[in-house]
Coordinates of C-alpha atoms and ligand atoms in Angstrom, one line a residue:
M1242 CA 85.4 47.0 186.6
Q1243 CA 85.7 45.1 189.9
D1244 CA 89.1 44.7 191.3
P1245 CA 91.2 42.9 188.7
M1246 CA 92.2 39.3 189.3
L1247 CA 95.3 40.0 187.1
T1248 CA 97.3 43.1 186.3
I1249 CA 99.9 42.8 183.6
K1250 CA 102.4 45.5 182.7
S1251 CA 103.6 45.1 178.9
P1252 CA 106.2 47.5 177.9
G1253 CA 107.0 49.0 174.5
R1254 CA 110.5 48.7 173.1
I1255 CA 113.3 50.8 171.5
N1256 CA 115.9 49.4 169.1
L1257 CA 119.5 50.9 169.3
I1258 CA 120.4 49.5 165.8
G1259 CA 119.8 46.7 163.4
E1260 CA 116.7 48.0 161.8
H1261 CA 114.6 46.0 159.2
I1262 CA 116.9 43.1 159.5
D1263 CA 115.0 40.8 162.1
Y1264 CA 113.0 39.2 159.3
N1265 CA 116.3 39.0 157.3
G1266 CA 117.9 36.8 160.1
G1267 CA 120.3 39.6 161.1
E1268 CA 121.4 40.8 164.7
V1269 CA 119.5 43.7 166.3
M1270 CA 119.8 45.4 169.6
P1271 CA 116.4 46.2 171.1
A1272 CA 115.3 47.0 174.8
A1273 CA 112.1 47.2 176.6
I1274 CA 111.2 50.7 178.0
D1275 CA 109.5 51.8 181.1
L1276 CA 106.5 53.1 179.1
G1277 CA 103.9 50.6 178.2
I1278 CA 100.3 49.1 178.4
L1279 CA 98.5 48.0 181.6
L1280 CA 96.1 45.3 181.3
K1281 CA 93.5 44.4 183.9
L1282 CA 91.8 41.1 183.6
N1283 CA 88.9 39.0 185.4
V1284 CA 87.2 36.0 184.4
N1285 CA 83.5 36.4 183.8
D1286 CA 81.8 32.9 183.8
S1287 CA 80.5 33.4 180.2
N1288 CA 81.6 32.4 176.7
T1289 CA 82.4 36.0 175.9
C1290 CA 85.3 38.3 176.2
N1291 CA 84.7 42.1 176.7
I1292 CA 87.6 44.3 175.9
H1293 CA 87.7 48.1 176.7
S1294 CA 90.5 50.4 175.7
V1295 CA 90.5 53.5 177.8
D1296 CA 92.8 55.3 175.2
Y1297 CA 90.2 54.7 172.5
E1298 CA 87.2 55.1 174.8
D1299 CA 85.7 52.0 173.0
T1300 CA 84.7 48.5 174.0
F1301 CA 84.0 45.3 172.0
S1302 CA 83.0 41.7 172.8
I1303 CA 84.4 38.4 171.3
D1304 CA 82.4 35.3 171.1
L1305 CA 84.8 32.5 171.8
E1306 CA 82.9 30.1 169.5
E1307 CA 83.7 32.6 166.5
V1308 CA 87.2 33.8 166.5
V1309 CA 87.7 35.4 163.1
P1310 CA 89.6 38.5 161.9
S1311 CA 87.7 42.0 162.1
E1312 CA 87.6 45.1 160.0
I1313 CA 88.7 47.1 162.9
E1314 CA 92.3 46.9 163.2
W1315 CA 92.8 47.1 167.1
H1316 CA 90.4 44.2 167.6
N1317 CA 92.6 41.9 165.6
Y1318 CA 95.6 41.9 168.2
F1319 CA 93.0 40.3 170.7
L1320 CA 91.3 38.2 168.2
G1321 CA 94.6 36.8 166.8
V1322 CA 96.1 36.0 170.2
I1323 CA 92.9 34.1 171.4
Y1324 CA 92.7 32.3 168.0
F1325 CA 96.4 31.0 168.2
I1326 CA 96.0 30.1 171.9
Q1327 CA 92.8 28.1 170.8
Q1328 CA 94.9 26.5 168.1
K1329 CA 97.6 25.4 170.5
L1330 CA 95.3 24.6 173.6
P1331 CA 91.7 24.0 172.4
G1332 CA 89.1 24.9 175.0
S1333 CA 91.5 26.5 177.4
I1334 CA 90.1 30.0 177.2
K1335 CA 86.9 31.1 178.8
G1336 CA 85.2 34.4 178.9
F1337 CA 87.0 37.2 180.5
D1338 CA 86.9 41.1 180.9
C1339 CA 89.8 43.2 180.0
T1340 CA 90.6 46.8 180.4
I1341 CA 93.7 48.3 178.8
E1342 CA 95.3 51.7 179.3
S1343 CA 98.7 52.9 177.8
N1344 CA 101.1 55.5 178.1
L1345 CA 102.9 54.4 175.0
P1346 CA 102.4 56.7 171.9
I1347 CA 100.6 54.6 169.3
G1348 CA 101.9 53.9 165.9
S1349 CA 105.3 55.7 166.6
G1350 CA 107.7 52.8 166.3
M1351 CA 107.8 52.0 170.0
S1352 CA 105.7 48.9 169.4
S1353 CA 102.5 49.4 171.2
S1354 CA 101.3 46.5 169.0
A1355 CA 103.9 44.1 170.4
A1356 CA 103.0 45.4 173.8
L1357 CA 99.4 44.7 173.2
E1358 CA 99.7 41.1 171.8
C1359 CA 102.4 40.1 174.4
G1360 CA 100.4 41.7 177.2
I1361 CA 97.2 40.0 176.4
A1362 CA 98.9 36.5 175.8
K1363 CA 100.7 37.0 179.2
G1364 CA 97.4 37.9 180.7
L1365 CA 95.6 34.9 179.4
D1366 CA 98.4 32.6 180.4
G1367 CA 98.1 33.9 184.1
L1368 CA 94.2 34.0 184.2
F1369 CA 93.7 30.3 182.8
D1370 CA 97.0 28.7 183.9
L1371 CA 98.1 27.9 180.3
G1372 CA 101.7 27.1 181.2
L1373 CA 102.9 29.2 178.2
T1374 CA 106.6 29.7 177.8
N1375 CA 108.1 33.0 176.9
L1376 CA 108.9 31.6 173.5
D1377 CA 105.2 30.5 173.2
I1378 CA 104.0 34.0 174.1
I1379 CA 106.5 35.6 171.4
T1380 CA 105.3 33.2 168.8
I1381 CA 101.6 33.5 169.4
A1382 CA 102.0 37.3 169.5
R1383 CA 103.9 37.4 166.2
D1384 CA 101.5 34.9 164.4
A1385 CA 98.5 37.2 165.7
E1386 CA 100.2 40.2 164.0
H1387 CA 101.0 38.3 160.7
H1388 CA 97.7 36.5 160.1
F1389 CA 95.0 39.0 161.9
V1390 CA 96.6 42.3 161.6
G1391 CA 98.4 41.6 158.3
T1392 CA 101.9 43.2 159.1
K1393 CA 104.6 40.6 158.2
C1394 CA 106.8 41.8 161.0
G1395 CA 109.9 39.9 162.3
I1396 CA 110.4 38.6 165.8
M1397 CA 112.3 41.5 167.4
D1398 CA 109.3 43.3 168.9
Q1399 CA 107.8 40.5 170.5
F1400 CA 111.0 39.2 171.7
A1401 CA 112.1 42.5 173.2
V1402 CA 108.7 43.0 175.0
V1403 CA 108.9 39.6 176.6
N1404 CA 112.6 39.1 177.4
G1405 CA 113.6 42.8 178.2
K1406 CA 115.9 43.3 181.2
K1407 CA 116.2 46.6 183.1
G1408 CA 119.4 48.6 182.1
H1409 CA 120.3 46.3 179.3
F1410 CA 120.1 46.1 175.6
M1411 CA 119.7 42.6 174.0
K1412 CA 122.0 41.5 171.3
L1413 CA 119.6 39.2 169.5
N1414 CA 120.4 36.9 166.8
C1415 CA 117.3 36.6 164.8
Q1416 CA 118.2 33.5 163.1
T1417 CA 118.9 31.4 166.1
L1418 CA 117.1 33.5 168.7
E1419 CA 120.3 33.4 170.9
V1420 CA 120.5 36.5 173.1
E1421 CA 123.2 38.3 175.0
Y1422 CA 122.4 41.1 177.4
V1423 CA 124.8 44.2 177.1
K1424 CA 124.7 46.8 179.6
A1425 CA 123.5 50.1 178.5
D1426 CA 126.0 52.3 179.9
L1427 CA 125.9 55.7 178.0
D1428 CA 126.8 58.2 180.6
P1429 CA 127.3 61.2 180.2
Y1430 CA 124.9 60.6 177.2
E1431 CA 121.4 59.2 177.4
L1432 CA 118.7 58.0 174.9
L1433 CA 116.2 60.5 173.7
L1434 CA 113.3 59.6 171.3
L1435 CA 111.8 62.5 169.2
N1436 CA 108.3 61.7 167.7
T1437 CA 107.6 63.3 164.5
N1438 CA 103.8 62.8 165.2
V1439 CA 103.3 61.6 161.6
E1440 CA 102.4 58.1 160.4
H1441 CA 102.3 58.0 156.6
S1442 CA 99.8 55.6 155.2
L1443 CA 102.5 53.8 153.3
A1444 CA 103.9 52.2 156.6
T1445 CA 102.2 48.8 156.6
S1446 CA 102.3 48.3 152.8
E1447 CA 105.9 49.4 152.3
Y1448 CA 107.0 47.2 155.2
N1449 CA 105.4 44.1 153.6
K1450 CA 107.0 45.1 150.3
R1451 CA 110.5 45.3 151.8
R1452 CA 110.1 42.0 153.1
S1453 CA 109.0 40.4 149.7
E1454 CA 111.8 42.4 148.0
C1455 CA 114.3 40.7 150.3
E1456 CA 112.7 37.3 149.8
Q1457 CA 112.9 37.8 146.1
G1458 CA 116.6 38.7 146.3
L1459 CA 117.3 35.5 148.3
H1460 CA 115.6 33.4 145.8
L1461 CA 117.4 34.7 142.9
I1462 CA 120.7 34.3 144.5
N1463 CA 119.8 30.7 145.7
A1464 CA 118.7 30.1 142.2
Q1465 CA 122.4 30.3 141.3
G1466 CA 123.1 27.1 143.2
Y1467 CA 123.2 28.4 146.9
D1468 CA 121.2 27.4 149.9
F1469 CA 121.1 30.6 152.1
K1470 CA 118.5 30.7 154.6
D1471 CA 118.4 34.6 154.9
V1472 CA 119.7 37.5 153.3
A1473 CA 121.9 38.6 156.3
H1474 CA 124.1 35.5 155.8
I1475 CA 124.9 36.1 152.2
P1476 CA 128.5 37.2 151.8
H1477 CA 128.9 40.7 150.2
S1478 CA 130.9 39.2 147.3
I1479 CA 128.1 37.0 146.3
I1480 CA 125.6 39.7 146.0
D1481 CA 128.1 41.9 144.1
E1482 CA 128.8 39.1 141.6
N1483 CA 125.1 38.8 140.9
K1484 CA 124.3 42.4 140.7
H1485 CA 123.3 42.1 137.2
R1486 CA 120.7 39.4 137.9
L1487 CA 118.9 41.6 140.6
P1488 CA 116.6 44.6 140.2
V1489 CA 118.4 47.8 141.4
K1490 CA 116.2 48.3 144.2
T1491 CA 116.4 44.7 145.3
F1492 CA 120.2 44.9 145.2
N1493 CA 120.1 48.1 147.2
R1494 CA 117.9 46.5 149.8
M1495 CA 120.2 43.4 150.2
K1496 CA 123.2 45.7 150.4
F1497 CA 121.4 47.6 153.3
V1498 CA 120.7 44.5 155.2
L1499 CA 124.4 43.3 155.0
E1500 CA 125.6 46.7 155.9
E1501 CA 123.1 47.1 158.8
N1502 CA 124.0 43.7 160.2
Q1503 CA 127.7 44.8 160.3
R1504 CA 126.9 48.0 161.9
T1505 CA 125.0 46.1 164.7
A1506 CA 128.2 44.1 165.3
M1507 CA 130.3 47.2 165.3
A1508 CA 127.8 49.1 167.7
N1509 CA 127.9 46.3 170.2
N1510 CA 131.7 46.2 170.1
A1511 CA 131.7 50.1 170.6
L1512 CA 129.2 49.7 173.5
L1513 CA 131.5 47.0 175.1
N1514 CA 134.6 49.3 174.8
N1515 CA 132.6 52.3 175.9
D1516 CA 133.5 53.9 172.7
L1517 CA 130.3 56.1 172.4
Q1518 CA 131.7 58.2 169.5
A1519 CA 132.0 55.1 167.4
L1520 CA 128.4 54.0 168.4
G1521 CA 127.1 57.3 167.1
W1522 CA 128.8 56.7 163.8
C1523 CA 127.1 53.4 163.5
I1524 CA 123.8 54.9 164.3
Y1525 CA 124.2 57.8 161.8
G1526 CA 125.3 55.1 159.2
S1527 CA 122.0 53.2 159.8
H1528 CA 119.9 56.1 159.2
E1529 CA 121.7 56.9 155.8
G1530 CA 121.2 53.3 154.8
L1531 CA 117.5 53.2 155.7
K1532 CA 117.0 56.6 153.7
N1533 CA 119.0 55.8 150.8
L1534 CA 119.2 52.0 150.2
Y1535 CA 116.1 50.9 152.1
E1536 CA 114.0 53.8 151.3
V1537 CA 111.8 53.8 154.4
S1538 CA 112.5 57.3 155.9
C1539 CA 110.5 60.4 155.2
E1540 CA 111.1 64.1 155.3
E1541 CA 110.1 64.7 158.8
L1542 CA 112.6 61.9 159.9
D1543 CA 115.3 63.2 157.8
F1544 CA 114.9 66.8 159.1
L1545 CA 115.2 65.7 162.7
V1546 CA 118.3 63.6 162.1
D1547 CA 119.9 66.3 160.0
F1548 CA 119.2 68.9 162.7
T1549 CA 121.5 66.9 165.2
R1550 CA 124.5 67.2 163.0
V1551 CA 125.3 70.8 163.7
D1552 CA 127.4 70.3 166.9
D1553 CA 128.5 67.6 169.5
T1554 CA 125.3 67.6 171.6
V1555 CA 124.1 64.4 169.7
L1556 CA 126.4 61.5 169.0
G1557 CA 124.2 59.7 166.7
A1558 CA 120.6 59.8 165.5
R1559 CA 118.5 57.6 163.2
M1560 CA 114.9 56.7 162.4
M1561 CA 113.6 53.8 164.5
G1562 CA 111.1 51.2 163.6
G1563 CA 109.3 50.5 160.4
G1564 CA 109.7 54.0 159.0
F1565 CA 107.6 56.6 157.2
G1566 CA 106.9 58.4 160.4
G1567 CA 107.2 57.6 164.1
C1568 CA 110.4 58.4 166.1
T1569 CA 114.0 59.1 165.7
L1570 CA 116.5 57.8 168.4
N1571 CA 119.3 60.1 169.6
I1572 CA 122.2 59.5 171.8
I1573 CA 122.3 63.1 173.6
R1574 CA 124.6 64.7 176.0
K1575 CA 122.5 64.9 179.4
N1576 CA 123.3 68.4 180.2
K1577 CA 122.4 69.8 176.7
K1578 CA 119.2 68.0 176.4
D1579 CA 116.8 70.5 177.5
D1580 CA 118.2 73.4 175.3
F1581 CA 118.3 71.0 172.3
I1582 CA 114.8 69.9 172.7
D1583 CA 113.7 73.4 172.9
Q1584 CA 115.6 74.3 169.7
I1585 CA 114.7 71.4 167.6
S1586 CA 111.0 71.6 168.7
K1587 CA 110.8 75.2 167.4
A1588 CA 112.5 74.4 164.1
Y1589 CA 110.3 71.3 163.6
F1590 CA 107.2 73.2 164.2
K1591 CA 108.3 76.0 161.8
K1592 CA 109.0 73.7 158.9
F1593 CA 106.0 71.1 159.4
K1594 CA 103.3 73.0 161.5
T1595 CA 103.4 70.0 163.8
D1596 CA 104.5 69.7 167.4
L1597 CA 107.2 67.3 168.3
T1598 CA 107.1 65.0 171.4
A1599 CA 110.3 64.2 173.2
Y1600 CA 110.7 61.2 175.5
T1601 CA 113.8 60.4 177.6
V1602 CA 114.1 56.6 177.5
K1603 CA 114.5 54.4 180.5
I1604 CA 115.2 50.8 179.8
G1605 CA 112.9 48.6 181.8
D1606 CA 112.0 44.9 182.2
G1607 CA 109.8 42.7 179.9
V1608 CA 106.1 41.9 180.2
R1609 CA 105.3 41.4 184.0
N1610 CA 102.4 40.0 186.0
L1611 CA 102.0 42.6 188.8
K1612 CA 99.5 40.8 190.7
Ligands
ADP1314 P1 103.5 50.7 166.9 O1 103.6 49.3 167.2 O2 104.7 51.3 166.4 O3 102.9 51.4 168.1 P2 101.6 49.7 165.0 O4 100.9 50.5 164.0 O5 102.2 48.4 164.8 O6 102.5 50.9 165.7 O7 100.5 49.3 166.0 C1 99.6 50.4 166.6 C2 98.2 49.7 166.8 O8 98.0 49.0 167.9 C3 97.1 50.9 166.8 O9 96.7 51.2 165.5 C4 96.0 50.0 167.4 O10 95.4 49.1 166.5 C5 96.8 49.1 168.3 N1 96.8 49.7 169.8 C6 98.0 50.0 170.4 N2 97.7 50.6 171.7 C7 96.4 50.6 171.7 C8 95.7 50.9 172.8 N3 96.0 51.5 173.8 N4 94.0 50.7 172.7 C9 93.8 50.1 171.4 N5 94.6 49.8 170.5 C10 95.8 50.0 170.5
MG1315 MG1 104.0 47.8 165.6

């Protein structure tokens, strides 16, 4: 590729706490990270877009006259973003060449998907001077994931990828999209991700199923004469009173949503008061809820979380992201980290015959135009 006209850095994200509650109108605490996808773009004076993934060693082309979903999953992130920009601003996109290269693990809960969608949306905005706002980019990316990829995700991933700020978590209200930046001051601890390196095939179907279970629960409660907009805002007492009307699993899903939303508020307070012990308890509590009530964990994730409970090296650990594989998030004492990684890697390999990958997390800025 000739020298790119435009280079975009689009980060992955973590989520401290508030899992699976963005699509339930709850509060979440994500942050962008310093790992991400680099996108290099050039206009090409044609009606065709040529996309190359260095990581997949694969190239494909899009005819701008015919932007429809593809059988090949990764193509859909590009097709979807182009489609929704064309809907919003017809005729605005011309042919371009784009190369992507990533140092984010793919399919591990660090949201390489949102990094890709938001990265290409930001790139096209710069290349064709579209005047998109951050919220436009977030919405276009989310719509692409819903309608072209087929994951009915919430808004958190795209929001964090676009609006991340170095050294800060975002306390994001997913109903109003109000955000407060909270300093990520964890010293003498830091954040460590442990990637199980497994991705169970259930991930997408069960994600969409959890979403519809929550919608069903909301519908059943509202049928009693209420008008709640989302599960996170239903009082505990109302869910308890209506327990007999709800399928057991639906009741458990809703219970989890309310408890997780409370845990996010508690974790935020703990962080503001520099009470890291309390933050750790919230994080362990989140894992228990995700495992037992929301049922999105798996043996490998549970093993990694349980392993941390032996001493005070780790203050809190939980699965992060959609579940059924991917990473655990750990708050770990810095000076004990190396020994801990060594021990847990050996134990994990012994049990699952799979290597673990460890990432020390640095919180970075949101998607940026580097050139
Ligand atoms: P996560 O967002 O947790 O990484 P997802 O399953 O939501 O996991 O998204 C991963 C998908 O995003 C991949 O299967 C692929 O389709 C696409 N993707 C991510 N990074 C790349 C890349 N570097 N090249 C091509 N496709 C990618
Ligand atoms: Mg994703």
